[in-house]
XYZ file of C-alpha atoms in Angstrom:
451
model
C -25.799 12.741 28.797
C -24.517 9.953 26.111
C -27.501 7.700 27.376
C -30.337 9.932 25.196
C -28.489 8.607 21.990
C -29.124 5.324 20.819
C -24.846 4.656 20.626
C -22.002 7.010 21.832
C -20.019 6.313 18.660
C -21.279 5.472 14.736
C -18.282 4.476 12.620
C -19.200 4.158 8.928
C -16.337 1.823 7.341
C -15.153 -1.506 9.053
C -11.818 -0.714 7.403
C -8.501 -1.380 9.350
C -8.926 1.979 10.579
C -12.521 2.086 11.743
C -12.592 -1.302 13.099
C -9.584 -0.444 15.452
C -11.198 2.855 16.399
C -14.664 1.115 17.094
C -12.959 -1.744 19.408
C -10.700 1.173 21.462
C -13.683 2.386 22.414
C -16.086 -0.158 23.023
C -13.195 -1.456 25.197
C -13.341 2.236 27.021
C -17.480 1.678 27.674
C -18.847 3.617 24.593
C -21.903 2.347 22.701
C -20.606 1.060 19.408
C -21.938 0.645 15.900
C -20.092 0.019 12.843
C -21.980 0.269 9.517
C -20.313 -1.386 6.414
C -21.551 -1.525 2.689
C -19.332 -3.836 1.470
C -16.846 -6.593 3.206
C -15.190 -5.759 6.677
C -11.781 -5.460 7.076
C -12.186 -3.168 4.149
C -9.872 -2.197 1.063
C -6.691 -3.418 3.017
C -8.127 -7.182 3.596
C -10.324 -7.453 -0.133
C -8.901 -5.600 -2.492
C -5.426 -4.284 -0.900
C -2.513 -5.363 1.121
C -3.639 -9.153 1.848
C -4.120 -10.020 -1.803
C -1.997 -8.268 -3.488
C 1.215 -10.366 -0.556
C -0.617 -13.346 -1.591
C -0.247 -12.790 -5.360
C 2.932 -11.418 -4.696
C 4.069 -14.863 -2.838
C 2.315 -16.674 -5.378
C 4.164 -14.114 -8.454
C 7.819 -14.823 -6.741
C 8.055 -18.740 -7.281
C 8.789 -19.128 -10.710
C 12.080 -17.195 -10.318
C 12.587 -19.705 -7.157
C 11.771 -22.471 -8.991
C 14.642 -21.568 -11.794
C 17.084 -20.081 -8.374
C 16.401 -23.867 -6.836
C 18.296 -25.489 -9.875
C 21.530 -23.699 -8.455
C 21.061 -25.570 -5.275
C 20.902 -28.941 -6.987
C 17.077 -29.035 -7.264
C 15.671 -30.614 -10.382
C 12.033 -28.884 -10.544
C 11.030 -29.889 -13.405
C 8.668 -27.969 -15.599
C 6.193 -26.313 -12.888
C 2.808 -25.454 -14.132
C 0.761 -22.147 -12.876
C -3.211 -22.259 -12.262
C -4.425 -18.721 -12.206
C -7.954 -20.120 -11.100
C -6.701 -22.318 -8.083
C -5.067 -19.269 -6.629
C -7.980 -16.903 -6.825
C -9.692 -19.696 -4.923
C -7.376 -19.978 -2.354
C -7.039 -16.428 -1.968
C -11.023 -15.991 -2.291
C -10.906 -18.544 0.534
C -8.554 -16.918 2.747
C -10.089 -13.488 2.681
C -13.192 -14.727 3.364
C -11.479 -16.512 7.026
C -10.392 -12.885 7.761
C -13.646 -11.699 7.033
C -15.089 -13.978 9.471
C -12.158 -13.276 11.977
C -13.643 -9.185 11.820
C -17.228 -10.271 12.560
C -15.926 -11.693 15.481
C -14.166 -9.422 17.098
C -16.318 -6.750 16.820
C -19.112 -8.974 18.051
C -16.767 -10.257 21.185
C -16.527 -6.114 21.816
C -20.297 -5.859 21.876
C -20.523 -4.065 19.234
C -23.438 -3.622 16.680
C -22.478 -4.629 13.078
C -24.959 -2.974 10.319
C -24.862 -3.774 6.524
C -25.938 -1.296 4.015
C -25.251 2.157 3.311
C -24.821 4.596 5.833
C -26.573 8.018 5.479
C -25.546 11.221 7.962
C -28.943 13.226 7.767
C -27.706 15.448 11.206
C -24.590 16.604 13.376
C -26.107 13.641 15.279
C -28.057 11.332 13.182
C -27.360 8.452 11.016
C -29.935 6.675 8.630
C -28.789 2.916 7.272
C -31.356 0.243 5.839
C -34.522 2.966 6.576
C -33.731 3.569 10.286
C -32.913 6.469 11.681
C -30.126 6.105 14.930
C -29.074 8.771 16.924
C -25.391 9.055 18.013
C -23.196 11.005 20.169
C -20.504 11.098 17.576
C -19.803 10.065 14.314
C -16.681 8.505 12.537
C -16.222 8.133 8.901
C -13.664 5.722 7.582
C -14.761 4.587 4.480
C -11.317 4.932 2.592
C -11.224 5.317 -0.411
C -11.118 3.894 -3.885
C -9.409 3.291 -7.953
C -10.217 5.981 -10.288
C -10.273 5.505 -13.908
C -9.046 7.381 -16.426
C -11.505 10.360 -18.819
C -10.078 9.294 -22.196
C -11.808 7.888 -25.167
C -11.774 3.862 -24.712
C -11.559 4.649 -20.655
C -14.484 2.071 -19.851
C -12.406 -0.758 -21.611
C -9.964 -0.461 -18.294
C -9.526 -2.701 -14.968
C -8.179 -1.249 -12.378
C -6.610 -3.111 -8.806
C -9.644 -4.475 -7.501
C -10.665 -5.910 -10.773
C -7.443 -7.513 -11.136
C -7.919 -10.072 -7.619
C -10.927 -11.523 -9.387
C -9.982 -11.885 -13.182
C -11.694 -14.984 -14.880
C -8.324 -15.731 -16.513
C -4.954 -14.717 -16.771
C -3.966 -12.666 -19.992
C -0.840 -13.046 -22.047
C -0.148 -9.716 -22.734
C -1.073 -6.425 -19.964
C -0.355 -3.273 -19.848
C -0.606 -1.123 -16.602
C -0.751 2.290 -16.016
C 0.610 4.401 -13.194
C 3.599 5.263 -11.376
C 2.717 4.197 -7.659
C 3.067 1.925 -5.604
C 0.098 -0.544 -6.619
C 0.881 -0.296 -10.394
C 4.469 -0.931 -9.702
C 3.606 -3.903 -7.337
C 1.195 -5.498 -10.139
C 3.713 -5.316 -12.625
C 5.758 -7.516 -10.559
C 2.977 -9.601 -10.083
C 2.391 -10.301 -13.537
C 5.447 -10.483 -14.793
C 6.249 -12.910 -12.032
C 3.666 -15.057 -13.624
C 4.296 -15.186 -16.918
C 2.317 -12.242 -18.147
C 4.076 -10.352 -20.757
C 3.773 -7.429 -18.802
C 4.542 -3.575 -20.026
C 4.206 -0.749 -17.214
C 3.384 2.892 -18.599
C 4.279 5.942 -16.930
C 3.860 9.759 -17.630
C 6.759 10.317 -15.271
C 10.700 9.826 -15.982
C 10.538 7.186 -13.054
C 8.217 5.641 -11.031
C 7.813 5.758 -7.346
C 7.437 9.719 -6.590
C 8.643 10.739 -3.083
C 10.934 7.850 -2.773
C 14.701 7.961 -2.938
C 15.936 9.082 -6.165
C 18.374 6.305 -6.521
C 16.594 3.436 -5.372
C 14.214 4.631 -7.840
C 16.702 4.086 -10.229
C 17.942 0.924 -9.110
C 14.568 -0.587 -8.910
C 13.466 0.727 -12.303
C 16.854 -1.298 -13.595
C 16.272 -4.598 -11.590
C 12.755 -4.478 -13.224
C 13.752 -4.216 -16.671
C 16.246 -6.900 -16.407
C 13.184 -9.226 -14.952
C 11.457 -8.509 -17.859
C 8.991 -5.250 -17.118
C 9.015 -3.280 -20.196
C 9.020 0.479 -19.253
C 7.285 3.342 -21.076
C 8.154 6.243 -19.279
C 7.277 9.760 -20.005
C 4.490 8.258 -21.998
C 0.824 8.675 -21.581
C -2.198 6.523 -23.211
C -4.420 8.850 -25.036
C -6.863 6.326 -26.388
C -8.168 2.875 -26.182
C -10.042 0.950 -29.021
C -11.596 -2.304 -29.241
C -10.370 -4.744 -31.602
C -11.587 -8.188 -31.362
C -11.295 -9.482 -27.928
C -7.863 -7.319 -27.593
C -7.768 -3.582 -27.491
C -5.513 -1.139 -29.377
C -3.835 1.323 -27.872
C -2.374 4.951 -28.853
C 0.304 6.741 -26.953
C 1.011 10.017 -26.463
C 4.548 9.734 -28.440
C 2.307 8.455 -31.382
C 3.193 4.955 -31.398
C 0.433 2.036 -30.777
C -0.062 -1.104 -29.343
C -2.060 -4.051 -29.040
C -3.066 -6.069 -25.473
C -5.296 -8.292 -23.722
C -5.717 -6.110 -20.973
C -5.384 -2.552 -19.599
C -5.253 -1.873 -16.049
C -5.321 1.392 -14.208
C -3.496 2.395 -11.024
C -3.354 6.187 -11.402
C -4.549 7.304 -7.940
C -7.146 6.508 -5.647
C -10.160 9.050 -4.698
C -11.568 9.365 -1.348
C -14.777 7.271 -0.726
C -17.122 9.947 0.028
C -20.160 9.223 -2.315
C -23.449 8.655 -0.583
C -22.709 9.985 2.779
C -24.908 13.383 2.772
C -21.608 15.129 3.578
C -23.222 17.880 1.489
C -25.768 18.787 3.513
C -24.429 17.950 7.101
C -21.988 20.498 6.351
C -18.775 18.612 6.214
C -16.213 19.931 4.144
C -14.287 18.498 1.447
C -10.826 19.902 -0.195
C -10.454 19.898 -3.733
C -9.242 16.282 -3.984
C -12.277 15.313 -2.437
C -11.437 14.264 0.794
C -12.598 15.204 4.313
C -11.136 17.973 6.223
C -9.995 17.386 9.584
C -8.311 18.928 12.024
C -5.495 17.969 14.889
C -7.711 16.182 16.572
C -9.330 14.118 13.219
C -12.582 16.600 13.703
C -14.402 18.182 10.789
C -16.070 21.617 10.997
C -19.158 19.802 12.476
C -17.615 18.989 16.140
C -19.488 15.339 16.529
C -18.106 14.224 13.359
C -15.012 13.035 12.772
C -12.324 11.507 10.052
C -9.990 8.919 9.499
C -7.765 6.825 7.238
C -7.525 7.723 3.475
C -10.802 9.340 3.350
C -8.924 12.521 4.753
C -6.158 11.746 1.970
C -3.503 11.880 4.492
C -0.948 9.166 4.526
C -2.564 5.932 3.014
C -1.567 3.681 4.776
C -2.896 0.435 6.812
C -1.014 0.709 9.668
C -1.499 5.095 10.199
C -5.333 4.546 9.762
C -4.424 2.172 12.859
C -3.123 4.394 14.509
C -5.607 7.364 13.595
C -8.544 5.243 14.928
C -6.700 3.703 18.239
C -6.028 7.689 19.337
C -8.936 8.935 18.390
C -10.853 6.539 20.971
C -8.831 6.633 23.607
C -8.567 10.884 22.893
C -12.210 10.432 23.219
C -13.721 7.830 25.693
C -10.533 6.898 27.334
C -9.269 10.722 29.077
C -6.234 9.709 26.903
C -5.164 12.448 24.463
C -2.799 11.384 21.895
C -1.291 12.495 18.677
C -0.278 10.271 15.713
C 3.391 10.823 15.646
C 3.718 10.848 10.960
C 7.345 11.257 11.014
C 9.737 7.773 10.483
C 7.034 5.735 9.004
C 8.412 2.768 7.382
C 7.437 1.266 4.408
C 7.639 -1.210 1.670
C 6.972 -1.290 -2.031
C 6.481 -4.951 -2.455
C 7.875 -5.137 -6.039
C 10.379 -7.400 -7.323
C 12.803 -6.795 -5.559
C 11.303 -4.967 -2.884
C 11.700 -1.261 -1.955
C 11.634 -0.411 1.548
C 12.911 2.779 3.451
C 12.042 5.139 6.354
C 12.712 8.351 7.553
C 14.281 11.142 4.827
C 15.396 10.635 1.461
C 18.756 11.679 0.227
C 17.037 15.141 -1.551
C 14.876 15.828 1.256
C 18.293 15.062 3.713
C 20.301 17.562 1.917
C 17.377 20.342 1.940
C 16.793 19.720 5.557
C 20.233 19.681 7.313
C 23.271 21.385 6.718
C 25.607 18.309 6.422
C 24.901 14.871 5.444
C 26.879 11.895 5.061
C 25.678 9.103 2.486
C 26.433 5.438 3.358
C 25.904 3.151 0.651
C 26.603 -0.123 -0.659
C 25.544 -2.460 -3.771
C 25.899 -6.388 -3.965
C 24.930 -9.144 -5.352
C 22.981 -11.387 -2.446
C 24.747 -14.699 -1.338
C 21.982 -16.673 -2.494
C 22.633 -15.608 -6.115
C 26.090 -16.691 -6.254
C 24.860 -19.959 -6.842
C 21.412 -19.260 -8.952
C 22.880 -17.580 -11.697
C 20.004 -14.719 -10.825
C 21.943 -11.034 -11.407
C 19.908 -9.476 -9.578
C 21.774 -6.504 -7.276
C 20.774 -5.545 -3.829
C 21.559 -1.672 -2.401
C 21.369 -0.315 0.566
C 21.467 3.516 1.936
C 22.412 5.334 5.045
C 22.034 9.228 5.738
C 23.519 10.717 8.408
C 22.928 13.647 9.405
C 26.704 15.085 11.006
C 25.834 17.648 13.421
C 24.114 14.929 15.715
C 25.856 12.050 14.166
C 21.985 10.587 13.655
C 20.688 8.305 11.130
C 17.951 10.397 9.384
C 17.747 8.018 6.654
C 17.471 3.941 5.535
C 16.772 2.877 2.190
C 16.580 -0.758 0.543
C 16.041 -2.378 -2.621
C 16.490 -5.635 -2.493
C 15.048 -9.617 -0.881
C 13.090 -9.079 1.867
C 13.680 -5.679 2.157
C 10.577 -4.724 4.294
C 11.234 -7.212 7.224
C 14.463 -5.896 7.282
C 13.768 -2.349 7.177
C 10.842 -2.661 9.734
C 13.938 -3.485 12.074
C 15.949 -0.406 11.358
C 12.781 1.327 11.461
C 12.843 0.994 15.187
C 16.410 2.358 15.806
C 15.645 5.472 14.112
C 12.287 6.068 15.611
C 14.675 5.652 18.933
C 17.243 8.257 17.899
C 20.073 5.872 16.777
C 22.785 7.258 15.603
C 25.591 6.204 13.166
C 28.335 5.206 16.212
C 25.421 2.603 17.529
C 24.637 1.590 14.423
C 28.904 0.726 13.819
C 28.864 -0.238 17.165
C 26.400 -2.845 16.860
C 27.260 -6.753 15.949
C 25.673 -7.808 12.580
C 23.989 -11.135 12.294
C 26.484 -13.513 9.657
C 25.931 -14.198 7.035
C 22.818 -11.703 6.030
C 22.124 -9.134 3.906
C 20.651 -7.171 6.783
C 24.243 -6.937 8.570
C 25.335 -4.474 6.264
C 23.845 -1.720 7.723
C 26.053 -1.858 10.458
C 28.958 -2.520 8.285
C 29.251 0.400 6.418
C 32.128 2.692 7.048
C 32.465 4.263 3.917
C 30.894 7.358 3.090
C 29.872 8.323 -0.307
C 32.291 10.428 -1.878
């Protein structure tokens, strides 16, 4: 029966997500194609997560370079080349590019450039031929919307930003998520005199409430100047700067304006329209359980469905979709405890509840928490404060809860991550030696509760 089509599975998007899906189930014997209009590895290898870690590496050394002198380093006066690290990073993306094309070739699969056209429940056009398929995966993620006000085209947004000629004194960025947060670190970090405008009282939505807080602090005193509850209403061109007006009436002047107010699902171009796939009001695909749309041979992935946008979940998504379906393997993405990481400056990391969603979900909860200043600053100078969070939840004695702010907060909430995926509760977590001297021991030091 799948021999009449010319493959068992399409995938359009060689994104994390659809490259991992396409590989499951070549691996399982189906007929594989993967059909990409840009560069594989998609936004989270060009224009996403790789990149933005490099520039974030790259963003952190001048505060090392100052922290060094505390250790009896004389650095000098170190000098920055914007150009030599877009190089380097153009260079290193391009290895992982390369890296892609292999392994989908080593799986046998068929790699097609160009735009990918669904013209039937079972029938792709790319590059003016038609293929027939047995099924049909879309995971083309999705991508930076601008914003409709006067001055709007002046704008860069985060994908702009990896490939900028040259690096401007003076930005301002827009947005109250993670990426605008991130590249206001980055900036900052090198040099940039860097303001960060939000329509919100803090940034960071759906995080903890106080490591919002303590984050937004730790910023400021880095040097991020904050806007918040402020909007831009217009942008004008005045020379080669622009001039802006905010909502509160006041005005400014800057180099650059950069966007990171949402992203939109990549759907453009696709013929959903007339295959009949349906799209929610946002604009992304509607799937089912099982990643299915209303057409049963096509399916959805990734942040084209606008679920949880995220690298690793699009993973996830693709590797149990192909075993689900070529593999007699039937597996659900399990979306609760997902860890992650803001990689701002300090970082933000947490997983599982916050402390507002732990108090509207169980009947008792116990806050753990503790504020220091790392042992590497004692001798920098650097005030920077690290916190940390516990919730507990009382009835099972559970840890429902983990929260960071602070160096290398990810890598050490990725750990804890694991514990409460497992069930851990607060008398393991006691009960458990800490590694001395590290930050990370304190979560299984604290003993206080919050009072």
């Amino acid at each position: 029966m799948m021999a009449k089509f010319d493959f068992d599975l399409f995938v359009i998007g060689a994104g994390s997500g659809g490259v991992r899906a396409a590989r499951v189930a070549a691996g399982l014997g189906a007929r594989t194609a993967i059909a990409e209009l840009h560069q594989l590895g998609g936004t989270c290898v060009n224009a996403g997560c790789v990149p933005k870690k490099l520039f974030y590496y790259s963003s952190a050394y001048g505060e090392e370079f100052n922290d060094a002198k505390g250790f009896g380093w004389e650095t000098g006066s170190p000098r920055f080349n914007w150009q030599q690290l877009v190089q380097n990073k153009d260079r290193e993306i391009s290895r992982l590019n390369e890296i892609y094309r292999k392994l989908l070739l080593d799986a046998g699969i068929a790699i097609l450039s160009g735009q990918a056209l669904i013209t039937g429940p079972h029938t792709v056009i790319i590059n003016n031929t038609t293929y027939t398929v047995g099924r049909i995966l879309i995971a083309t993620g999705g991508r930076p919307v601008l914003p409709d006000i006067p001055g709007g085209q002046y704008c860069i947004t985060s994908d702009d930003a990896f490939h900028l000629q040259q690096l401007p004194e003076k930005i301002v960025i827009v947005g109250g998520g993670y990426i605008a947060v991130e590249f206001a670190g980055i900036f900052n970090g090198l040099g940039v005199d860097t303001t960060l405008v939000h329509r919100g009282r803090l940034p960071l939505q759906g995080f903890d409430h106080e490591a919002r807080e303590m984050l937004t602090h730790e910023m400021q005193k880095k040097g991020v100047r904050l806007l918040l509850n402020t909007n831009i209403t217009a942008i004008e061109p005045d020379a080669d700067r622009y001039r802006i007006s905010y909502s509160d009436g006041n005005r400014d002047a800057t180099d650059l304006i950069m966007y990171a107010i949402g992203r939109r699902p990549n759907t453009a171009g696709l013929g959903l329209e007339k295959s009949g796939v349906k799209l929610d009001k946002n604009g992304a695909i509607i799937i089912n359980s099982s990643y299915q749309t209303d057409i049963p041979s096509i399916y959805a992935i990734g942040d084209v469905t606008h679920r949880r946008q995220l690298t690793p979940v699009a993973i996830a998504e693709g590797a149990a979709l192909a075993r689900s379906l070529y593999g007699n393997q039937p597996a659900a993405v399990d979306y609760s405890n997902i860890a992650t990481c803001i990689f701002s400056q300090p970082n933000l990391a947490m997983v599982g509840l916050t402390e507002e969603q732990a108090k509207s979900q169980y009947a008792d909860i116990t806050v753990y928490r503790t504020s220091f200043r790392p042992m590497k600053h004692t001798m920098t100078g650097n005030n920077e404060k690290t916190l940390m969070k516990l919730l507990v939840d009382n009835a099972t004695d559970k840890v429902v809860g983990a929260h960071m702010v602070g160096m290398d907060a990810g890598e050490i909430i990725q750990g804890i991550a694991i514990a409460i995926k497992a069930g851990a509760t607060k008398t393991q977590f006691d009960s458990t030696i800490g590694i001395h001297p590290t930050a990370a021991e304190e979560f299984v030091t604290m003993k206080q509760a919050v009072l």
